[in-house]
mmCIF file with all atom_site columns, C-alpha atoms and ligand atoms in Angstrom:
data_model
loop_
_atom_site.group_PDB
_atom_site.id
_atom_site.type_symbol
_atom_site.label_atom_id
_atom_site.label_alt_id
_atom_site.label_comp_id
_atom_site.label_asym_id
_atom_site.label_entity_id
_atom_site.label_seq_id
_atom_site.pdbx_PDB_ins_code
_atom_site.Cartn_x
_atom_site.Cartn_y
_atom_site.Cartn_z
_atom_site.occupancy
_atom_site.B_iso_or_equiv
_atom_site.pdbx_formal_charge
_atom_site.auth_seq_id
_atom_site.auth_comp_id
_atom_site.auth_asym_id
_atom_site.auth_atom_id
_atom_site.pdbx_PDB_model_num
ATOM   1   C CA  . UNK A 1 1   ? -0.155  0.033  -0.011 1.00 94.00 ? 1   UNK A CA  1
ATOM   2   C CA  . UNK A 1 2   ? 1.433   3.407  -1.224 1.00 98.00 ? 2   UNK A CA  1
ATOM   3   C CA  . UNK A 1 3   ? 1.250   5.915  1.650  1.00 98.00 ? 3   UNK A CA  1
ATOM   4   C CA  . UNK A 1 4   ? 1.225   9.596  0.942  1.00 98.00 ? 4   UNK A CA  1
ATOM   5   C CA  . UNK A 1 5   ? 1.512   12.546 3.273  1.00 98.00 ? 5   UNK A CA  1
ATOM   6   C CA  . UNK A 1 6   ? 0.842   16.122 2.885  1.00 98.00 ? 6   UNK A CA  1
ATOM   7   C CA  . UNK A 1 7   ? 1.191   19.310 5.258  1.00 98.00 ? 7   UNK A CA  1
ATOM   8   C CA  . UNK A 1 8   ? -0.939  22.686 5.533  1.00 97.00 ? 8   UNK A CA  1
ATOM   9   C CA  . UNK A 1 9   ? -3.059  25.002 7.420  1.00 96.00 ? 9   UNK A CA  1
ATOM   10  C CA  . UNK A 1 10  ? -6.227  24.213 5.320  1.00 97.00 ? 10  UNK A CA  1
ATOM   11  C CA  . UNK A 1 11  ? -7.965  27.503 6.948  1.00 97.00 ? 11  UNK A CA  1
ATOM   12  C CA  . UNK A 1 12  ? -11.306 28.091 5.096  1.00 97.00 ? 12  UNK A CA  1
ATOM   13  C CA  . UNK A 1 13  ? -11.202 24.919 3.194  1.00 97.00 ? 13  UNK A CA  1
ATOM   14  C CA  . UNK A 1 14  ? -11.609 25.743 -0.631 1.00 97.00 ? 14  UNK A CA  1
ATOM   15  C CA  . UNK A 1 15  ? -11.563 24.012 -3.788 1.00 98.00 ? 15  UNK A CA  1
ATOM   16  C CA  . UNK A 1 16  ? -7.777  24.699 -4.123 1.00 97.00 ? 16  UNK A CA  1
ATOM   17  C CA  . UNK A 1 17  ? -7.085  22.602 -1.164 1.00 98.00 ? 17  UNK A CA  1
ATOM   18  C CA  . UNK A 1 18  ? -9.383  19.953 -2.463 1.00 98.00 ? 18  UNK A CA  1
ATOM   19  C CA  . UNK A 1 19  ? -7.697  19.895 -5.665 1.00 98.00 ? 19  UNK A CA  1
ATOM   20  C CA  . UNK A 1 20  ? -4.341  19.419 -4.013 1.00 98.00 ? 20  UNK A CA  1
ATOM   21  C CA  . UNK A 1 21  ? -5.680  16.601 -1.737 1.00 98.00 ? 21  UNK A CA  1
ATOM   22  C CA  . UNK A 1 22  ? -7.408  14.898 -4.699 1.00 98.00 ? 22  UNK A CA  1
ATOM   23  C CA  . UNK A 1 23  ? -4.269  14.716 -6.711 1.00 98.00 ? 23  UNK A CA  1
ATOM   24  C CA  . UNK A 1 24  ? -2.158  13.935 -3.594 1.00 98.00 ? 24  UNK A CA  1
ATOM   25  C CA  . UNK A 1 25  ? -4.531  10.918 -3.023 1.00 98.00 ? 25  UNK A CA  1
ATOM   26  C CA  . UNK A 1 26  ? -4.182  9.784  -6.594 1.00 98.00 ? 26  UNK A CA  1
ATOM   27  C CA  . UNK A 1 27  ? -0.427  9.272  -5.998 1.00 98.00 ? 27  UNK A CA  1
ATOM   28  C CA  . UNK A 1 28  ? -1.090  6.380  -3.879 1.00 98.00 ? 28  UNK A CA  1
ATOM   29  C CA  . UNK A 1 29  ? -3.480  4.349  -1.695 1.00 98.00 ? 29  UNK A CA  1
ATOM   30  C CA  . UNK A 1 30  ? -3.493  6.117  1.532  1.00 98.00 ? 30  UNK A CA  1
ATOM   31  C CA  . UNK A 1 31  ? -3.523  9.939  2.362  1.00 98.00 ? 31  UNK A CA  1
ATOM   32  C CA  . UNK A 1 32  ? -2.477  11.426 5.526  1.00 99.00 ? 32  UNK A CA  1
ATOM   33  C CA  . UNK A 1 33  ? -2.789  15.018 6.130  1.00 99.00 ? 33  UNK A CA  1
ATOM   34  C CA  . UNK A 1 34  ? -0.796  16.985 8.798  1.00 98.00 ? 34  UNK A CA  1
ATOM   35  C CA  . UNK A 1 35  ? -2.966  20.149 9.741  1.00 98.00 ? 35  UNK A CA  1
ATOM   36  C CA  . UNK A 1 36  ? -1.061  22.999 11.305 1.00 96.00 ? 36  UNK A CA  1
ATOM   37  C CA  . UNK A 1 37  ? -2.216  23.453 15.140 1.00 97.00 ? 37  UNK A CA  1
ATOM   38  C CA  . UNK A 1 38  ? -3.376  26.869 16.332 1.00 96.00 ? 38  UNK A CA  1
ATOM   39  C CA  . UNK A 1 39  ? -0.163  27.368 17.974 1.00 95.00 ? 39  UNK A CA  1
ATOM   40  C CA  . UNK A 1 40  ? 2.115   26.583 15.212 1.00 95.00 ? 40  UNK A CA  1
ATOM   41  C CA  . UNK A 1 41  ? 0.050   28.537 12.781 1.00 94.00 ? 41  UNK A CA  1
ATOM   42  C CA  . UNK A 1 42  ? 0.524   31.622 15.011 1.00 92.00 ? 42  UNK A CA  1
ATOM   43  C CA  . UNK A 1 43  ? 4.174   30.636 15.208 1.00 88.00 ? 43  UNK A CA  1
ATOM   44  C CA  . UNK A 1 44  ? 4.452   29.694 11.539 1.00 78.00 ? 44  UNK A CA  1
ATOM   45  C CA  . UNK A 1 45  ? 2.634   32.454 9.693  1.00 69.00 ? 45  UNK A CA  1
ATOM   46  C CA  . UNK A 1 46  ? 2.112   34.866 12.613 1.00 76.00 ? 46  UNK A CA  1
ATOM   47  C CA  . UNK A 1 47  ? -1.490  34.575 11.492 1.00 77.00 ? 47  UNK A CA  1
ATOM   48  C CA  . UNK A 1 48  ? -4.602  33.430 13.321 1.00 86.00 ? 48  UNK A CA  1
ATOM   49  C CA  . UNK A 1 49  ? -6.935  30.943 11.603 1.00 94.00 ? 49  UNK A CA  1
ATOM   50  C CA  . UNK A 1 50  ? -10.548 31.551 11.286 1.00 94.00 ? 50  UNK A CA  1
ATOM   51  C CA  . UNK A 1 51  ? -11.382 27.976 12.284 1.00 97.00 ? 51  UNK A CA  1
ATOM   52  C CA  . UNK A 1 52  ? -9.649  26.267 15.057 1.00 98.00 ? 52  UNK A CA  1
ATOM   53  C CA  . UNK A 1 53  ? -7.526  23.076 14.635 1.00 98.00 ? 53  UNK A CA  1
ATOM   54  C CA  . UNK A 1 54  ? -10.418 20.871 15.807 1.00 98.00 ? 54  UNK A CA  1
ATOM   55  C CA  . UNK A 1 55  ? -12.699 22.517 13.277 1.00 98.00 ? 55  UNK A CA  1
ATOM   56  C CA  . UNK A 1 56  ? -9.911  22.229 10.344 1.00 98.00 ? 56  UNK A CA  1
ATOM   57  C CA  . UNK A 1 57  ? -9.241  18.778 11.208 1.00 98.00 ? 57  UNK A CA  1
ATOM   58  C CA  . UNK A 1 58  ? -13.148 17.854 11.363 1.00 98.00 ? 58  UNK A CA  1
ATOM   59  C CA  . UNK A 1 59  ? -13.519 19.271 7.718  1.00 98.00 ? 59  UNK A CA  1
ATOM   60  C CA  . UNK A 1 60  ? -10.503 17.485 6.452  1.00 98.00 ? 60  UNK A CA  1
ATOM   61  C CA  . UNK A 1 61  ? -11.724 14.096 8.169  1.00 98.00 ? 61  UNK A CA  1
ATOM   62  C CA  . UNK A 1 62  ? -14.902 14.513 6.272  1.00 98.00 ? 62  UNK A CA  1
ATOM   63  C CA  . UNK A 1 63  ? -13.247 14.605 2.874  1.00 98.00 ? 63  UNK A CA  1
ATOM   64  C CA  . UNK A 1 64  ? -13.699 11.055 1.355  1.00 96.00 ? 64  UNK A CA  1
ATOM   65  C CA  . UNK A 1 65  ? -10.112 10.670 0.112  1.00 94.00 ? 65  UNK A CA  1
ATOM   66  C CA  . UNK A 1 66  ? -8.454  11.752 3.231  1.00 98.00 ? 66  UNK A CA  1
ATOM   67  C CA  . UNK A 1 67  ? -7.573  8.799  5.348  1.00 98.00 ? 67  UNK A CA  1
ATOM   68  C CA  . UNK A 1 68  ? -6.071  10.173 8.385  1.00 98.00 ? 68  UNK A CA  1
ATOM   69  C CA  . UNK A 1 69  ? -5.525  13.721 9.800  1.00 98.00 ? 69  UNK A CA  1
ATOM   70  C CA  . UNK A 1 70  ? -2.569  14.541 12.326 1.00 98.00 ? 70  UNK A CA  1
ATOM   71  C CA  . UNK A 1 71  ? -1.295  17.727 13.807 1.00 98.00 ? 71  UNK A CA  1
ATOM   72  C CA  . UNK A 1 72  ? 1.535   19.489 12.365 1.00 97.00 ? 72  UNK A CA  1
ATOM   73  C CA  . UNK A 1 73  ? 3.025   21.108 15.344 1.00 96.00 ? 73  UNK A CA  1
ATOM   74  C CA  . UNK A 1 74  ? 6.669   22.319 14.244 1.00 95.00 ? 74  UNK A CA  1
ATOM   75  C CA  . UNK A 1 75  ? 8.618   22.561 11.068 1.00 95.00 ? 75  UNK A CA  1
ATOM   76  C CA  . UNK A 1 76  ? 10.884  19.539 12.063 1.00 96.00 ? 76  UNK A CA  1
ATOM   77  C CA  . UNK A 1 77  ? 8.368   16.876 12.536 1.00 98.00 ? 77  UNK A CA  1
ATOM   78  C CA  . UNK A 1 78  ? 8.364   15.673 8.833  1.00 98.00 ? 78  UNK A CA  1
ATOM   79  C CA  . UNK A 1 79  ? 11.257  13.193 9.176  1.00 98.00 ? 79  UNK A CA  1
ATOM   80  C CA  . UNK A 1 80  ? 9.799   11.539 12.204 1.00 98.00 ? 80  UNK A CA  1
ATOM   81  C CA  . UNK A 1 81  ? 6.364   11.413 10.572 1.00 98.00 ? 81  UNK A CA  1
ATOM   82  C CA  . UNK A 1 82  ? 7.916   9.755  7.297  1.00 98.00 ? 82  UNK A CA  1
ATOM   83  C CA  . UNK A 1 83  ? 9.441   7.048  9.716  1.00 98.00 ? 83  UNK A CA  1
ATOM   84  C CA  . UNK A 1 84  ? 6.249   6.584  12.072 1.00 98.00 ? 84  UNK A CA  1
ATOM   85  C CA  . UNK A 1 85  ? 3.836   6.522  9.172  1.00 98.00 ? 85  UNK A CA  1
ATOM   86  C CA  . UNK A 1 86  ? 5.972   4.505  6.629  1.00 98.00 ? 86  UNK A CA  1
ATOM   87  C CA  . UNK A 1 87  ? 5.635   7.333  4.087  1.00 98.00 ? 87  UNK A CA  1
ATOM   88  C CA  . UNK A 1 88  ? 6.367   6.745  0.455  1.00 98.00 ? 88  UNK A CA  1
ATOM   89  C CA  . UNK A 1 89  ? 5.623   9.925  -1.095 1.00 98.00 ? 89  UNK A CA  1
ATOM   90  C CA  . UNK A 1 90  ? 5.656   13.706 0.398  1.00 98.00 ? 90  UNK A CA  1
ATOM   91  C CA  . UNK A 1 91  ? 3.274   16.016 -1.786 1.00 98.00 ? 91  UNK A CA  1
ATOM   92  C CA  . UNK A 1 92  ? 2.871   19.693 -1.430 1.00 98.00 ? 92  UNK A CA  1
ATOM   93  C CA  . UNK A 1 93  ? 2.059   22.750 -3.664 1.00 98.00 ? 93  UNK A CA  1
ATOM   94  C CA  . UNK A 1 94  ? 4.622   24.113 -5.850 1.00 97.00 ? 94  UNK A CA  1
ATOM   95  C CA  . UNK A 1 95  ? 4.564   27.413 -3.761 1.00 96.00 ? 95  UNK A CA  1
ATOM   96  C CA  . UNK A 1 96  ? 6.960   25.378 -1.849 1.00 97.00 ? 96  UNK A CA  1
ATOM   97  C CA  . UNK A 1 97  ? 9.103   23.898 -4.545 1.00 98.00 ? 97  UNK A CA  1
ATOM   98  C CA  . UNK A 1 98  ? 12.647  22.902 -3.332 1.00 97.00 ? 98  UNK A CA  1
ATOM   99  C CA  . UNK A 1 99  ? 11.800  23.500 0.265  1.00 98.00 ? 99  UNK A CA  1
ATOM   100 C CA  . UNK A 1 100 ? 11.324  20.034 1.151  1.00 98.00 ? 100 UNK A CA  1
ATOM   101 C CA  . UNK A 1 101 ? 13.906  18.052 -0.997 1.00 98.00 ? 101 UNK A CA  1
ATOM   102 C CA  . UNK A 1 102 ? 15.888  17.110 1.878  1.00 97.00 ? 102 UNK A CA  1
ATOM   103 C CA  . UNK A 1 103 ? 13.152  14.441 2.609  1.00 98.00 ? 103 UNK A CA  1
ATOM   104 C CA  . UNK A 1 104 ? 14.506  12.651 -0.466 1.00 98.00 ? 104 UNK A CA  1
ATOM   105 C CA  . UNK A 1 105 ? 17.224  11.410 1.882  1.00 97.00 ? 105 UNK A CA  1
ATOM   106 C CA  . UNK A 1 106 ? 14.666  9.546  3.883  1.00 96.00 ? 106 UNK A CA  1
ATOM   107 C CA  . UNK A 1 107 ? 13.917  7.491  0.874  1.00 97.00 ? 107 UNK A CA  1
ATOM   108 C CA  . UNK A 1 108 ? 10.703  9.155  0.096  1.00 98.00 ? 108 UNK A CA  1
ATOM   109 C CA  . UNK A 1 109 ? 9.296   10.566 -3.323 1.00 98.00 ? 109 UNK A CA  1
ATOM   110 C CA  . UNK A 1 110 ? 9.088   14.510 -3.126 1.00 98.00 ? 110 UNK A CA  1
ATOM   111 C CA  . UNK A 1 111 ? 6.415   15.874 -5.346 1.00 98.00 ? 111 UNK A CA  1
ATOM   112 C CA  . UNK A 1 112 ? 5.553   19.569 -5.929 1.00 98.00 ? 112 UNK A CA  1
ATOM   113 C CA  . UNK A 1 113 ? 1.896   19.984 -7.402 1.00 98.00 ? 113 UNK A CA  1
ATOM   114 C CA  . UNK A 1 114 ? 0.961   23.005 -9.301 1.00 98.00 ? 114 UNK A CA  1
ATOM   115 C CA  . UNK A 1 115 ? -1.308  25.344 -7.035 1.00 97.00 ? 115 UNK A CA  1
ATOM   116 C CA  . UNK A 1 116 ? -4.849  25.926 -8.131 1.00 97.00 ? 116 UNK A CA  1
ATOM   117 C CA  . UNK A 1 117 ? -4.804  29.589 -9.476 1.00 96.00 ? 117 UNK A CA  1
ATOM   118 C CA  . UNK A 1 118 ? -6.906  32.379 -8.224 1.00 93.00 ? 118 UNK A CA  1
ATOM   119 C CA  . UNK A 1 119 ? -8.020  30.977 -4.913 1.00 95.00 ? 119 UNK A CA  1
ATOM   120 C CA  . UNK A 1 120 ? -6.476  31.398 -1.488 1.00 94.00 ? 120 UNK A CA  1
ATOM   121 C CA  . UNK A 1 121 ? -7.702  31.772 2.027  1.00 92.00 ? 121 UNK A CA  1
ATOM   122 C CA  . UNK A 1 122 ? -6.210  35.431 2.014  1.00 90.00 ? 122 UNK A CA  1
ATOM   123 C CA  . UNK A 1 123 ? -8.079  36.155 -1.146 1.00 93.00 ? 123 UNK A CA  1
ATOM   124 C CA  . UNK A 1 124 ? -11.362 34.999 0.322  1.00 94.00 ? 124 UNK A CA  1
ATOM   125 C CA  . UNK A 1 125 ? -10.856 37.050 3.461  1.00 91.00 ? 125 UNK A CA  1
ATOM   126 C CA  . UNK A 1 126 ? -9.908  40.251 1.283  1.00 92.00 ? 126 UNK A CA  1
ATOM   127 C CA  . UNK A 1 127 ? -12.898 39.805 -1.114 1.00 94.00 ? 127 UNK A CA  1
ATOM   128 C CA  . UNK A 1 128 ? -15.250 39.277 1.870  1.00 93.00 ? 128 UNK A CA  1
ATOM   129 C CA  . UNK A 1 129 ? -13.813 42.561 3.528  1.00 93.00 ? 129 UNK A CA  1
ATOM   130 C CA  . UNK A 1 130 ? -14.026 44.488 0.328  1.00 91.00 ? 130 UNK A CA  1
ATOM   131 C CA  . UNK A 1 131 ? -17.171 42.992 -1.655 1.00 84.00 ? 131 UNK A CA  1
HETATM 132 N N1  . C2G B 2 .   ? -2.937  24.953 -2.276 1.00 51.98 ? 201 C2G B N1  1
HETATM 133 C C1  . C2G B 2 .   ? -3.051  24.953 -3.684 1.00 51.98 ? 201 C2G B C1  1
HETATM 134 N N2  . C2G B 2 .   ? -3.890  25.621 -4.339 1.00 51.98 ? 201 C2G B N2  1
HETATM 135 C C2  . C2G B 2 .   ? -4.262  26.833 -3.746 1.00 51.98 ? 201 C2G B C2  1
HETATM 136 C C3  . C2G B 2 .   ? -4.073  27.101 -2.374 1.00 51.98 ? 201 C2G B C3  1
HETATM 137 C C4  . C2G B 2 .   ? -3.305  26.006 -1.545 1.00 51.98 ? 201 C2G B C4  1
HETATM 138 O O1  . C2G B 2 .   ? -2.911  23.755 -4.266 1.00 51.98 ? 201 C2G B O1  1
HETATM 139 N N3  . C2G B 2 .   ? -5.001  27.817 -4.497 1.00 51.98 ? 201 C2G B N3  1
HETATM 140 C C5  . C2G B 2 .   ? -2.140  23.991 -1.532 1.00 51.98 ? 201 C2G B C5  1
HETATM 141 C C6  . C2G B 2 .   ? -0.867  24.480 -0.981 1.00 51.98 ? 201 C2G B C6  1
HETATM 142 O O2  . C2G B 2 .   ? -0.005  24.653 -2.048 1.00 51.98 ? 201 C2G B O2  1
HETATM 143 C C7  . C2G B 2 .   ? -0.727  23.570 0.234  1.00 51.98 ? 201 C2G B C7  1
HETATM 144 C C8  . C2G B 2 .   ? -1.914  23.052 0.652  1.00 51.98 ? 201 C2G B C8  1
HETATM 145 O O3  . C2G B 2 .   ? -2.939  23.337 -0.449 1.00 51.98 ? 201 C2G B O3  1
HETATM 146 O O4  . C2G B 2 .   ? -0.081  22.230 -0.568 1.00 51.98 ? 201 C2G B O4  1
HETATM 147 C C9  . C2G B 2 .   ? -2.471  23.699 1.962  1.00 51.98 ? 201 C2G B C9  1
HETATM 148 O O5  . C2G B 2 .   ? -2.402  25.227 1.681  1.00 51.98 ? 201 C2G B O5  1
HETATM 149 P P1  . C2G B 2 .   ? -2.147  26.096 2.939  1.00 51.98 ? 201 C2G B P1  1
HETATM 150 O O6  . C2G B 2 .   ? -3.198  25.889 3.998  1.00 51.98 ? 201 C2G B O6  1
HETATM 151 O O7  . C2G B 2 .   ? -1.767  27.445 2.350  1.00 51.98 ? 201 C2G B O7  1
HETATM 152 O O8  . C2G B 2 .   ? -0.636  25.486 3.519  1.00 51.98 ? 201 C2G B O8  1
HETATM 153 P P2  . C2G B 2 .   ? 0.558   26.498 4.205  1.00 51.98 ? 201 C2G B P2  1
HETATM 154 O O9  . C2G B 2 .   ? -0.102  27.354 5.011  1.00 51.98 ? 201 C2G B O9  1
HETATM 155 O O10 . C2G B 2 .   ? 1.377   26.900 2.911  1.00 51.98 ? 201 C2G B O10 1
HETATM 156 O O11 . C2G B 2 .   ? 1.255   25.349 5.159  1.00 51.98 ? 201 C2G B O11 1
HETATM 157 O O12 . C2G B 2 .   ? 4.923   22.571 6.561  1.00 51.98 ? 201 C2G B O12 1
HETATM 158 C C10 . C2G B 2 .   ? 4.289   23.010 5.276  1.00 51.98 ? 201 C2G B C10 1
HETATM 159 C C11 . C2G B 2 .   ? 3.036   23.967 5.678  1.00 51.98 ? 201 C2G B C11 1
HETATM 160 O O13 . C2G B 2 .   ? 2.116   23.445 6.927  1.00 51.98 ? 201 C2G B O13 1
HETATM 161 C C12 . C2G B 2 .   ? 2.275   24.512 4.648  1.00 51.98 ? 201 C2G B C12 1
#
């Protein structure tokens, strides 16, 4: 069974996120999604999510091609996650291109998928504030 993992904040879950998750699942048989905790999101991006970690986790668990949701608590857990969950493939959007190539040393495939254009959580917030 080919096991795939991806990481993200996934706030205000939208079709760009879903497109990424759908393509990630298509690369294997089992998809794990590591969602940034509220604390890490504040640290990582100095941003506050609209939805809490528990709400974001619940939404992702409702997506039929997501098999497991785990917390992303820091930048450095990826290598441990790869070992703990026996990951074959790491996937993320190409806004991160090159940033996670070091994971190849752990024997996993690292794939950067094209982002879905014109949609982002930031854009949604801006559009709602300035209709
Ligand atoms: N994404 C996408 N198209 C969009 C928006 C997002 O393909 N229009 C992808 C991103 O490239 C990422 C995933 O959806 O792979 C989640 O996006 P974010 O929640 O913005 O993730 P980010 O905050 O960049 O956190 O350790 C890695 C980080 O946790 C990634």
